[in-house]
XYZ file of C-alpha atoms in Angstrom:
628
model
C 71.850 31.527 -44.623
C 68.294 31.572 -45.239
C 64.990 33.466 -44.464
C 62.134 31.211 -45.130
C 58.280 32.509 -46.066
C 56.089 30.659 -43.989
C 52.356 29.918 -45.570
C 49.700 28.084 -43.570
C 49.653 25.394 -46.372
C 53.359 25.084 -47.484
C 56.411 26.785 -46.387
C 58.743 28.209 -49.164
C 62.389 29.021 -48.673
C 65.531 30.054 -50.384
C 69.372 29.368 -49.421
C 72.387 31.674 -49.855
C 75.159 29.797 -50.869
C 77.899 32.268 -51.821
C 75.520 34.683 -53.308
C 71.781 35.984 -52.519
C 68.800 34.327 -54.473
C 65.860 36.023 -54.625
C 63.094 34.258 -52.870
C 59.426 33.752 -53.520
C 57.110 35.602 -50.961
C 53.759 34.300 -49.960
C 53.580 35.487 -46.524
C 54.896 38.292 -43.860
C 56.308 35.356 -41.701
C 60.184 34.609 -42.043
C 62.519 32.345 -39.545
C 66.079 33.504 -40.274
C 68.750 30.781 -39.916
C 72.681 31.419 -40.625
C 75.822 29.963 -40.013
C 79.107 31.856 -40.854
C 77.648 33.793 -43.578
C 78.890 37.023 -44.813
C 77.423 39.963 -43.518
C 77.176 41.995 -46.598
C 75.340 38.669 -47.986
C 72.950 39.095 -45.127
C 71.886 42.878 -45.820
C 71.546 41.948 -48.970
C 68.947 39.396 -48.122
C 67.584 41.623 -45.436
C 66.837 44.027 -48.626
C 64.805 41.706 -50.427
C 62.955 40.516 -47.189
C 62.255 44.216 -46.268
C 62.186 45.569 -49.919
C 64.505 48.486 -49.013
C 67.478 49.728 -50.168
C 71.251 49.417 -48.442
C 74.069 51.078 -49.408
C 76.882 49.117 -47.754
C 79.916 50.914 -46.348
C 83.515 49.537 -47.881
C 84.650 49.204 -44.813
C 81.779 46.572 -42.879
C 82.884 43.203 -43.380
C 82.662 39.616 -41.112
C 80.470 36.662 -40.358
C 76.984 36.336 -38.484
C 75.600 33.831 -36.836
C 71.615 34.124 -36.008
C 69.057 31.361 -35.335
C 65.534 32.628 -35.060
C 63.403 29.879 -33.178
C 59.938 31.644 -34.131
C 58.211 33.278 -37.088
C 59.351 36.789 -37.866
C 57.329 39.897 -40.019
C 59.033 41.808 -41.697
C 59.478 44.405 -38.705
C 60.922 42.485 -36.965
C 63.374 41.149 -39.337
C 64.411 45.038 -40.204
C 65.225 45.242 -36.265
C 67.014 41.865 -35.612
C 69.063 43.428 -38.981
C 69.480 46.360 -36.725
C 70.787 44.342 -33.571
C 72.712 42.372 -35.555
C 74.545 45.370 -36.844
C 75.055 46.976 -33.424
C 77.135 43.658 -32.010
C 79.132 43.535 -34.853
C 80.024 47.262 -34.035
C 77.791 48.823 -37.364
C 74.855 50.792 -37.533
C 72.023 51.880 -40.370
C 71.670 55.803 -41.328
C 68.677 56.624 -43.086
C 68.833 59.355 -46.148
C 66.448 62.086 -46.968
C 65.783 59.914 -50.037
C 64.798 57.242 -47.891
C 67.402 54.407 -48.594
C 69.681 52.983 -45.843
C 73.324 53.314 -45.224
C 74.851 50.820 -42.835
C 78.511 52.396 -41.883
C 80.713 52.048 -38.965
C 79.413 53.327 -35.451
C 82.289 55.042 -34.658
C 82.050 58.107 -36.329
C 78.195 57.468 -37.498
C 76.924 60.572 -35.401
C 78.181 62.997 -37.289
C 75.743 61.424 -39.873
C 72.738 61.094 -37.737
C 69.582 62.510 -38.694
C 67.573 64.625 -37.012
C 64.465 63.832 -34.697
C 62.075 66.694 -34.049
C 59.909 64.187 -32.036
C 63.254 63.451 -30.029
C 62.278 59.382 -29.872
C 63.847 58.639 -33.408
C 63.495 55.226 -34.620
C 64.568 52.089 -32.439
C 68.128 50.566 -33.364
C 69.349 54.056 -35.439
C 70.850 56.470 -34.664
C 69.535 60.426 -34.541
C 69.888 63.782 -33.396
C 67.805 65.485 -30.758
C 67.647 69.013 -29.203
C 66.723 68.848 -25.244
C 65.745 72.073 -23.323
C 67.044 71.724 -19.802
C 65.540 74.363 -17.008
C 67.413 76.867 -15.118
C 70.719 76.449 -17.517
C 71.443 73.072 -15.925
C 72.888 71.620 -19.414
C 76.200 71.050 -18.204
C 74.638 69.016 -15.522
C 72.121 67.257 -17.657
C 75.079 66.378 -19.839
C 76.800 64.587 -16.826
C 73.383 62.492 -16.204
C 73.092 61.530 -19.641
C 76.121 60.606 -20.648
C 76.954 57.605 -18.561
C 73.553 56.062 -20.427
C 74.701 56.545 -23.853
C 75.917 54.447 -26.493
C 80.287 54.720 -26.435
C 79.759 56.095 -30.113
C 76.813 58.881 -28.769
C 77.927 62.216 -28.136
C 75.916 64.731 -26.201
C 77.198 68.394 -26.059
C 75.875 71.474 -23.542
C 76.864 75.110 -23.239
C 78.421 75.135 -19.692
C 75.777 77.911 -18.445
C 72.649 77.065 -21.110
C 69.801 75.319 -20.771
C 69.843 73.326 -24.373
C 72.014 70.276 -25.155
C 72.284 68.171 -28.244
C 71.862 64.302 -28.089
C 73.209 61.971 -30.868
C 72.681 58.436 -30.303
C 69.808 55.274 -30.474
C 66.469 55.912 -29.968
C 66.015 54.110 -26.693
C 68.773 56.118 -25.318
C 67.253 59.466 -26.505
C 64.267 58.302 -24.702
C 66.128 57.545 -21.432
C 67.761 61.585 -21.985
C 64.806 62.988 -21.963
C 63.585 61.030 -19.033
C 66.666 62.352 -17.431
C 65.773 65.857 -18.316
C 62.161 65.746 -17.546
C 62.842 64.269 -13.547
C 65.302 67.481 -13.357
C 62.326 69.666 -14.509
C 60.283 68.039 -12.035
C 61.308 70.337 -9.189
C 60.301 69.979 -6.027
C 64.172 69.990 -4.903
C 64.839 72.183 -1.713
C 67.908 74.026 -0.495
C 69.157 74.068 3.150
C 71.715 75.871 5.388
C 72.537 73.494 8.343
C 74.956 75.943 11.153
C 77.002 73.213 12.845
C 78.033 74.407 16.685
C 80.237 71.145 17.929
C 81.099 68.847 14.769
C 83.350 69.807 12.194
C 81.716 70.944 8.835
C 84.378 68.489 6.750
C 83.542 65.449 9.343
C 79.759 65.769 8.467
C 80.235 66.281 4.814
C 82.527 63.142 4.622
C 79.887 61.357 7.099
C 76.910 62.228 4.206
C 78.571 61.300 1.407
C 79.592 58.154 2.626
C 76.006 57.548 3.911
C 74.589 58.240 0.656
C 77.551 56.918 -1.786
C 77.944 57.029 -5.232
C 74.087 57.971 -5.963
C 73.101 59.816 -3.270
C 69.622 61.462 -3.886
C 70.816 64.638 -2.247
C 74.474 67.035 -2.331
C 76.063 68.104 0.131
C 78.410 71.531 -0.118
C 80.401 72.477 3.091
C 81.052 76.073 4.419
C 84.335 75.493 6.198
C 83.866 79.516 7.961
C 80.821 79.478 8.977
C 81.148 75.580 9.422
C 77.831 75.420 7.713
C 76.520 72.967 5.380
C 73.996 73.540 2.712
C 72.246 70.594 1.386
C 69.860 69.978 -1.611
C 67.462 67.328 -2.423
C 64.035 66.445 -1.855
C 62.136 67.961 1.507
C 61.909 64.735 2.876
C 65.650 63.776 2.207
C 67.107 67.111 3.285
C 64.342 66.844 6.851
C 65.888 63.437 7.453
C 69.451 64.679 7.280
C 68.505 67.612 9.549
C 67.562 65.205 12.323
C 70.416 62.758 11.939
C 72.822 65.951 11.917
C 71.178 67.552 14.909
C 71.817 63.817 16.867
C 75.279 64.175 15.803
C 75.913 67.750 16.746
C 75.565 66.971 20.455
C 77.846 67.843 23.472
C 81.028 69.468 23.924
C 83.960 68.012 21.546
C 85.645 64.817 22.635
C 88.791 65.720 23.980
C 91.432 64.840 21.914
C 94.753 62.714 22.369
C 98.421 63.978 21.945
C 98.420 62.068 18.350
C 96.214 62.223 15.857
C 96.674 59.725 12.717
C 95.065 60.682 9.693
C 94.947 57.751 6.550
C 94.987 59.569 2.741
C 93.034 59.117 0.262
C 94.260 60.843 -3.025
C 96.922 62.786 -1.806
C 100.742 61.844 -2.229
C 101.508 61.909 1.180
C 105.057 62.938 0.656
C 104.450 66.042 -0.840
C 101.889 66.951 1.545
C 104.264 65.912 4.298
C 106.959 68.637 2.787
C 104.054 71.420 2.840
C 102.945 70.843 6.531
C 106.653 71.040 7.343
C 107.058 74.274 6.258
C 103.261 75.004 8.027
C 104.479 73.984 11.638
C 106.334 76.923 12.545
C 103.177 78.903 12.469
C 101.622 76.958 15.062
C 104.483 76.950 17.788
C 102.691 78.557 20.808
C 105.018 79.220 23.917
C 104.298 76.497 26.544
C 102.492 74.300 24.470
C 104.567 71.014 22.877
C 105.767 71.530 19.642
C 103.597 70.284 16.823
C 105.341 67.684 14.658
C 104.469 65.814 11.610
C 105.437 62.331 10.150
C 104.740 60.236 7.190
C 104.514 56.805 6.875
C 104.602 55.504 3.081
C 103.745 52.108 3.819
C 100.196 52.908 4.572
C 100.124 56.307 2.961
C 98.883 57.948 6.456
C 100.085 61.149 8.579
C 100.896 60.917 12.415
C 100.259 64.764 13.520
C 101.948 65.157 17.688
C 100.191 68.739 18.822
C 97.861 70.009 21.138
C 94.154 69.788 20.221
C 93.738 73.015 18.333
C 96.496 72.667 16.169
C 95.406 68.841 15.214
C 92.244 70.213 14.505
C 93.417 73.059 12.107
C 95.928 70.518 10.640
C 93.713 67.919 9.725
C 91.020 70.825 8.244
C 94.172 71.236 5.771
C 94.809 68.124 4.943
C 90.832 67.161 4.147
C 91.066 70.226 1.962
C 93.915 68.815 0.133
C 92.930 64.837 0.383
C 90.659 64.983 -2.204
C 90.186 62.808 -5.990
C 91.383 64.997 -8.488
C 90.226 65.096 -11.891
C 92.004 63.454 -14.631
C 92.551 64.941 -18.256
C 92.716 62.594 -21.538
C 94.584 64.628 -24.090
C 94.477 63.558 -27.893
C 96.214 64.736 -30.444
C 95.274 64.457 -34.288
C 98.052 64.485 -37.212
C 97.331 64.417 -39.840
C 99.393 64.788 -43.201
C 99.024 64.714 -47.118
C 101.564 64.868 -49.365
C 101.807 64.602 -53.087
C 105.321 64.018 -54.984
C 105.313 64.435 -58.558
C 108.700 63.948 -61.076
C 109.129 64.111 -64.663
C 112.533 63.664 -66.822
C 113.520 63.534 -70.487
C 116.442 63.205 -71.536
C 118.352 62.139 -74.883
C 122.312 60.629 -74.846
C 124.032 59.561 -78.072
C 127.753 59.011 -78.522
C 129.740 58.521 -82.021
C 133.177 57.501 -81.846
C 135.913 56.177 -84.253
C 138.177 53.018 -83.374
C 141.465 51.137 -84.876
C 142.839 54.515 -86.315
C 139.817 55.853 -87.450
C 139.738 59.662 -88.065
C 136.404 60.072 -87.102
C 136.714 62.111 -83.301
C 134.493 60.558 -80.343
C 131.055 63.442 -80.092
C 128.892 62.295 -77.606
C 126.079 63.804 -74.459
C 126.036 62.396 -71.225
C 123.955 63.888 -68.266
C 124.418 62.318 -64.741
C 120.510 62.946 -63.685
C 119.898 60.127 -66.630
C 120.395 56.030 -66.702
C 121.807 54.136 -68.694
C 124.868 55.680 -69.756
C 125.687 55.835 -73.477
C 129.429 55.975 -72.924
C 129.791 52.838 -70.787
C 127.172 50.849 -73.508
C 129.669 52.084 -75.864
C 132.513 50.771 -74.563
C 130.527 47.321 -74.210
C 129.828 47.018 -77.624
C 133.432 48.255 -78.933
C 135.538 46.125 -76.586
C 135.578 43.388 -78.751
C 136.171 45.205 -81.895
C 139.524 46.730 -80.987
C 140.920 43.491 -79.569
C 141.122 43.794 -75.490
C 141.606 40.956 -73.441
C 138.559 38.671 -72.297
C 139.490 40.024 -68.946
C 138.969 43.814 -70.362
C 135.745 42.742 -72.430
C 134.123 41.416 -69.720
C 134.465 44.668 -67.460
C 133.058 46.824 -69.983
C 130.192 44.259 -70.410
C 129.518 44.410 -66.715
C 129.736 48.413 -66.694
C 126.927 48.455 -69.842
C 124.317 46.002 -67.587
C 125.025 47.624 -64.629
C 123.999 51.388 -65.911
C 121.114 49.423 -68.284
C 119.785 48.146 -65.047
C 119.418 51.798 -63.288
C 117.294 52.625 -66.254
C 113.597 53.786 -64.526
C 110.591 54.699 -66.700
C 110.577 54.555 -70.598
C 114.000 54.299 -72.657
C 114.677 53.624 -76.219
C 118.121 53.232 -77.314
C 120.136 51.835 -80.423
C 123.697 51.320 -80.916
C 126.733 49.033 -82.784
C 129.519 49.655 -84.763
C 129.871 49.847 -88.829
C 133.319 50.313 -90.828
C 135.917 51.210 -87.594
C 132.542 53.629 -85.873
C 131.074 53.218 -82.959
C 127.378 54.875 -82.441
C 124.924 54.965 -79.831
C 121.230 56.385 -78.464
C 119.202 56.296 -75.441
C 115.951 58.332 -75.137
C 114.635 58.096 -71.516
C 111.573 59.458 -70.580
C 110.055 58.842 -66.817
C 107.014 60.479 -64.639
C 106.012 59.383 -61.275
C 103.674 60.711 -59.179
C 103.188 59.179 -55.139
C 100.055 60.390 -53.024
C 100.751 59.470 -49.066
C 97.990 60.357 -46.579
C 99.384 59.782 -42.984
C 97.246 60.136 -39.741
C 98.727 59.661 -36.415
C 95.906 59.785 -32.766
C 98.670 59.418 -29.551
C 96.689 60.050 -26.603
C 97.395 60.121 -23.210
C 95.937 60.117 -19.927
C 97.051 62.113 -16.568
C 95.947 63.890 -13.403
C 95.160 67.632 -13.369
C 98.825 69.612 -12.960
C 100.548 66.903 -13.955
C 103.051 66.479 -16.648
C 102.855 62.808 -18.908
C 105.083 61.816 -22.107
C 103.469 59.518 -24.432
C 106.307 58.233 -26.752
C 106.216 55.713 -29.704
C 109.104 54.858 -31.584
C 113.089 53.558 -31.800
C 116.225 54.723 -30.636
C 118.689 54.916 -33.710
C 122.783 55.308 -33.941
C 123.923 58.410 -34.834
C 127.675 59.158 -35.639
C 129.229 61.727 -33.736
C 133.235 60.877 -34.746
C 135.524 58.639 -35.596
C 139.008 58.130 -34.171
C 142.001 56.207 -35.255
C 144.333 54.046 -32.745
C 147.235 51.613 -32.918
C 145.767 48.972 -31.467
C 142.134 49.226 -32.285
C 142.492 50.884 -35.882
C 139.728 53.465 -37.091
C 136.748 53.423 -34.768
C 133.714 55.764 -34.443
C 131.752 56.520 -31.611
C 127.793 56.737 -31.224
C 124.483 58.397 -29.595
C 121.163 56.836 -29.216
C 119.000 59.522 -31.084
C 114.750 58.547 -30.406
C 112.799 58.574 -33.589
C 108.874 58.251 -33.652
C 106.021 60.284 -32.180
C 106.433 62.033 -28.644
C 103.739 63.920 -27.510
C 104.614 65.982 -23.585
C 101.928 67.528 -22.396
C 100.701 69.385 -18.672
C 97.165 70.117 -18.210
C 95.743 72.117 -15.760
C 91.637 72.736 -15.475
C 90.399 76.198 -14.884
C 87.307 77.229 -13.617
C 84.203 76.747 -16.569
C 85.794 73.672 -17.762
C 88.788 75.290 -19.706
C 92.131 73.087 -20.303
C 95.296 74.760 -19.962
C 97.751 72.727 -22.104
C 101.528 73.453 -22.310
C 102.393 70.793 -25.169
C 105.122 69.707 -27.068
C 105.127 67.076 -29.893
C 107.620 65.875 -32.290
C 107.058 63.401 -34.572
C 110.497 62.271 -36.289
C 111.285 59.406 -38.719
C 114.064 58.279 -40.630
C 114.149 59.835 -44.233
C 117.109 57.527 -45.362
C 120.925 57.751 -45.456
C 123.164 61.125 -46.116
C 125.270 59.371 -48.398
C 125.866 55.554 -49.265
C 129.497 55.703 -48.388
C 129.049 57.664 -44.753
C 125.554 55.443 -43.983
C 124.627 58.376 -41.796
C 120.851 58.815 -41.302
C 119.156 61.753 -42.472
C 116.019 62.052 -40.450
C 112.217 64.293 -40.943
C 111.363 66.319 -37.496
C 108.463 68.047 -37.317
C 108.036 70.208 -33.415
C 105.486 72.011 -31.824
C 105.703 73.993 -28.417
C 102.834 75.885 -27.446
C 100.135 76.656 -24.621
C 96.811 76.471 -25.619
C 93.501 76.662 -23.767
C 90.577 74.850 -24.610
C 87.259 73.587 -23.226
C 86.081 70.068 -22.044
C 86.026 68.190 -25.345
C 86.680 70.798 -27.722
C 89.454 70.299 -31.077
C 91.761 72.925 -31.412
C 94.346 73.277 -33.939
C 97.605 73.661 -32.793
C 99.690 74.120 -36.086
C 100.099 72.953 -39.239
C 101.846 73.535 -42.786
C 101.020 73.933 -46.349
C 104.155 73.717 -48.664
C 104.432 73.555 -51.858
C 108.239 72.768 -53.428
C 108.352 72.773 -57.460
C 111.932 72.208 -58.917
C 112.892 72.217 -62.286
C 116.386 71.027 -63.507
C 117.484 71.287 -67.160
C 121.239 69.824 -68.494
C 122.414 70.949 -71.790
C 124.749 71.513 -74.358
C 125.972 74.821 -74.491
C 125.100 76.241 -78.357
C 123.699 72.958 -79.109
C 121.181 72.552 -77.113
C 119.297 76.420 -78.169
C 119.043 74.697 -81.046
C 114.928 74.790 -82.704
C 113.491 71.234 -82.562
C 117.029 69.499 -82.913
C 118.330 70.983 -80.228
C 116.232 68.626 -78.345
C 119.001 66.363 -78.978
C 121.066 67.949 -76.593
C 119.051 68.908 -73.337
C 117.820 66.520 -70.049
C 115.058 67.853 -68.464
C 112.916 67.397 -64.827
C 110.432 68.533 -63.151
C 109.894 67.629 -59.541
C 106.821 68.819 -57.063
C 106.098 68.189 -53.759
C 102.997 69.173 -52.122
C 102.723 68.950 -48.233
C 99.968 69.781 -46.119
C 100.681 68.749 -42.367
C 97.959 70.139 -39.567
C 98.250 68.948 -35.739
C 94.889 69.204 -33.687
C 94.581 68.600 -29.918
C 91.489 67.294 -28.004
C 91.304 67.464 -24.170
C 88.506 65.360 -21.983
C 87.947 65.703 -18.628
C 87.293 62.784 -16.366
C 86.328 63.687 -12.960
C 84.824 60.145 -11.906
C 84.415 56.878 -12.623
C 81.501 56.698 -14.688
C 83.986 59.065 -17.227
C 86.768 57.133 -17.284
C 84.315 53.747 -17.656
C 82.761 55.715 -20.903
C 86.553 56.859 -21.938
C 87.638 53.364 -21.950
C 84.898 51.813 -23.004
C 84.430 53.640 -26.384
C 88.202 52.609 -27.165
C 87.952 48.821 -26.320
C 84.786 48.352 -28.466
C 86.792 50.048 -31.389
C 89.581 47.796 -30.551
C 87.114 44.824 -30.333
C 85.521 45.848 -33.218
C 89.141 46.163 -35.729
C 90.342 42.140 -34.018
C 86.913 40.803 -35.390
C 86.666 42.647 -38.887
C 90.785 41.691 -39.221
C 90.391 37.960 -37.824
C 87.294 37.363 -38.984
C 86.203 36.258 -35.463
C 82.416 36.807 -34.208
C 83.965 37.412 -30.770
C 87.079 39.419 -30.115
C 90.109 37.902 -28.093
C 89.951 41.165 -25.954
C 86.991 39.702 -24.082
C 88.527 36.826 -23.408
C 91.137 38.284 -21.759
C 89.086 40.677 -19.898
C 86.436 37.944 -19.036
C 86.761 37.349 -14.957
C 89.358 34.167 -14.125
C 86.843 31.687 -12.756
């Protein structure tokens, strides 16, 4: 890389080649040009250009790649720095001590400062406070939030009129645009009585006529077949006169069968509730309505008299219509600590070959090596066993030695027909694990999903013997991993109903090296919460602490002051756990939420393939580039 001065005489420069060089300044001009160079080298040079301060974030790494064809100042190098950070999925914080920290987007608006003027500065992030009029923040949030930044976050009180905006400064700016045209005014209300068309057949007819951005809502009155409709005076006059041309004339009379195409709707449970409707609207001398579905093209044949059709199809528009999804995340999060200490001191003195002197020795089973086997290692020879015999012991001795863990010091042999031996171990570990698990899934309002991540295992559940086959032992497939089942249903202001269950279950080792059986961790919750659009709640959690402290001895011995050190083992073993579950539901009721829902997860997806490949484009995009 390099960032060269530019004088109107000369033009001095500097090159980065593995590490920054400070260059010589003579003017405010700079033309940046880099190839493959690391980023960290870059804000480094950025620093000297600019003459501030960075404090880099562990976790930004990669390559750039920038060409400047003109002369830059030194504003303008500080915001190329700033776009340059933003592709490559980072951002720059400002402190209150005035240096700059350039850290991950996601997660950077927690961080954001705040901006009284509500503008901030262009290509950083900040915080803002907007007053909405007539508490319309829920609604301003819905504007705004389709224009923000996938790492922005915007949050209104359902029924206020102030929201708070975290995100660039030219997207503040476009939020308070937003805000300012709904101050504006000027937006009148209107009750339209319908006399001939049917109050759901104009509604559809408006919204289709205005689509996805209509300047103007429409809210239908299906008993007083009434709409009231809300816009600007000269919208809501036009819409008066094309509904009064439409509202014309008696009623078309209608055929014997009416065929009605869904929508949203799962036909065949809508089918199964107009079933058990018809016999309601069997009038004596009339045919008798009937209802059929055809899956194929996901439409309804209704066979009835005009009336009923009528009344029928008013049901199923009230029932045809896109419901709102829920994404439902849930946080776990766990930190454990295991901490073990032993010490513990063997010795063994025996006599061989018809010695008198008796065998006096300490062995604890909690402790490697084993004094007695070593023993018999080193006295095998001595006493005259077989090669065959010698080489068992010997095998015994290195097998125990080579359990040892930790510290040991040990001596042994074997003087005038005596055998001797000591081993001092001493061992202290200590193992920090910080787990965090984030399964989320996506489903319709009222309707149940499973998210599930994990293997199915063999578990033993007998063993028989037979004549033929011999001993054999039968098997279940037991699912280990994280399982989250959860069924939302949205209640009026927002609030998430959640009846939840997750497990999260791994495999903690084997009962016993002879049986092989698995022994496996489970941790469960069941509950119903509620909680609002985008709010964390905790769900459950646990904070154990497990201390255990063993001691072996030799009775009377081991009492002993100072010596009796001799004849104890001791441990200590701790564990610390502290496990805490947290849900998060988000409601999507269009597309422009599930485009921001999705969005914000595929840039931190593209963002983790380029810092892990290396890459200055992610293979995501290729594969979600149009096929040409």
């Amino acid at each position: 890389m390099s960032i060269r001065n530019l004088c109107a005489s000369a033009a001095l420069a500097f090159a980065l080649t593995g590490a920054a060089m400070t260059p010589v300044f003579a003017a405010d001009d700079h033309i940046i040009n880099m190839q493959d160079v690391d980023i960290k080298a870059f804000i480094e040079n950025v620093g000297i250009v600019t003459r501030r301060t960075f404090v880099i974030d562990p976790r930004v790494n990669g390559k750039v790649n920038i060409v400047s064809e003109k002369p830059l100042n030194d504003t303008q190098v500080f915001a190329v720095f700033k776009e340059v950070l933003r592709v490559h999925g980072y951002t720059v914080i400002r402190s209150p001590n005035g240096e700059y920290r350039v850290t991950l987007l996601q997660g950077a608006a927690q961080d954001a400062p705040f901006s009284e003027t509500g503008t901030g500065i262009y290509g950083q992030f900040a915080t803002t406070i907007l007053r909405v009029p007539d508490g319309q923040a829920a609604a301003a949030a819905r504007l705004i939030k389709p224009v923000m930044h996938s790492q922005g976050q915007v949050s209104a009180n359902p029924d206020g009129s102030i929201i708070v905006v975290t995100d660039f400064a030219e997207n503040l700016r476009k939020a308070r645009e937003i805000v300012a045209a709904m101050g504006e005014g000027g937006n009148v209300r209107e009750t339209i009585q319908l006399s001939q068309l049917s109050v759901l057949d104009a509604q559809e007819a408006l919204k289709q006529l205005g689509g996805t951005k209509a300047p103007y809502k429409v809210v239908a009155l299906e008993k007083a077949n009434s709409l009231i409709i809300e816009g600007s005076a000269s919208e809501v006059s036009k819409l008066r006169e094309l509904l009064a041309s439409m509202d014309v004339g008696s009623l078309a009379p209608r055929g014997a069968v009416s065929v009605i195409p869904l929508r949203f709707a799962d036909g065949e449970g809508l089918n199964e509730l107009l079933q058990q409707l018809l016999p309601t609207y069997v009038i004596e001398g009339q045919p008798t309505p009937t209802v059929a579905y055809d899956s194929g093209s996901n439409t309804l044949v209704i066979s009835a008299s005009g009336e009923v059709q009528a009344d029928l199809e008013q049901i199923i528009r009230r029932l045809d219509q896109r419901r709102p999804q829920v994404l439902v995340e849930a946080i776990i999060v766990e930190i454990s600590d295991n901490a073990a200490k032993e010490l513990g001191v063997q010795f063994a003195l025996s006599g061989i070959n018809g010695s008198t002197i008796p065998l006096l020795a300490t062995n604890f089973s909690r402790q490697a090596g084993n004094v007695v086997s070593i023993l018999g290692a080193i006295g095998a020879d001595d006493v005259g066993l077989s090669d065959d015999s010698q080489t068992t012991f010997e095998t015994a001795a290195i097998s125990t030695l080579a359990g040892i863990d930790g510290g040991a010091f040990g001596i042994g042999g074997s003087s005038n027909d005596t055998l001797f031996g000591l081993i001092i171990n001493a061992l202290e570990t200590d193992e920090d694990s910080n787990i965090l698990s984030t399964p989320f899934v996506t489903t319709l309002d009222n309707v149940p999903a499973t998210f599930l991540v994990g293997q199915e295992i063999p578990i033993t559940t007998g063993s028989s013997t037979s004549d033929t086959l011999g001993v054999f032992s039968t098997f279940e497939r037991q699912e280990v991993g994280i399982q989250l089942d959860v069924l939302p249903q949205i209640s009026d202001g927002d609030v998430v109903r959640l009846e939840i269950e997750q497990i999260v279950s791994s495999i903690a080792g084997v009962l016993t090296s002879e049986a092989g059986d698995f022994v496996l961790n489970k941790r469960e919750i069941t509950t119903t919460v509620l909680a609002n659009d985008g709010e964390i709640i905790v769900l459950g959690g646990l904070v154990q602490d497990d201390e255990q402290l063993t001691a072996s001895k030799v009775p009377i011995l081991g009492d002993i002051p100072i010596a009796g050190k001799l004849f104890r083992s001791k441990g200590t073993t701790r564990n610390k756990t502290n496990l805490m579950v947290f849900i998060r539901p988000t409601i999507i009721r269009n597309a422009s939420d599930a485009r921001s829902a999705t969005q914000q997860r595929l840039d931190h997806m593209r963002t983790q393939d380029m810092n892990l490949s290396g890459r200055t484009e992610s293979k995501i995009d290729t594969f979600l580039a149009p096929s040409r």
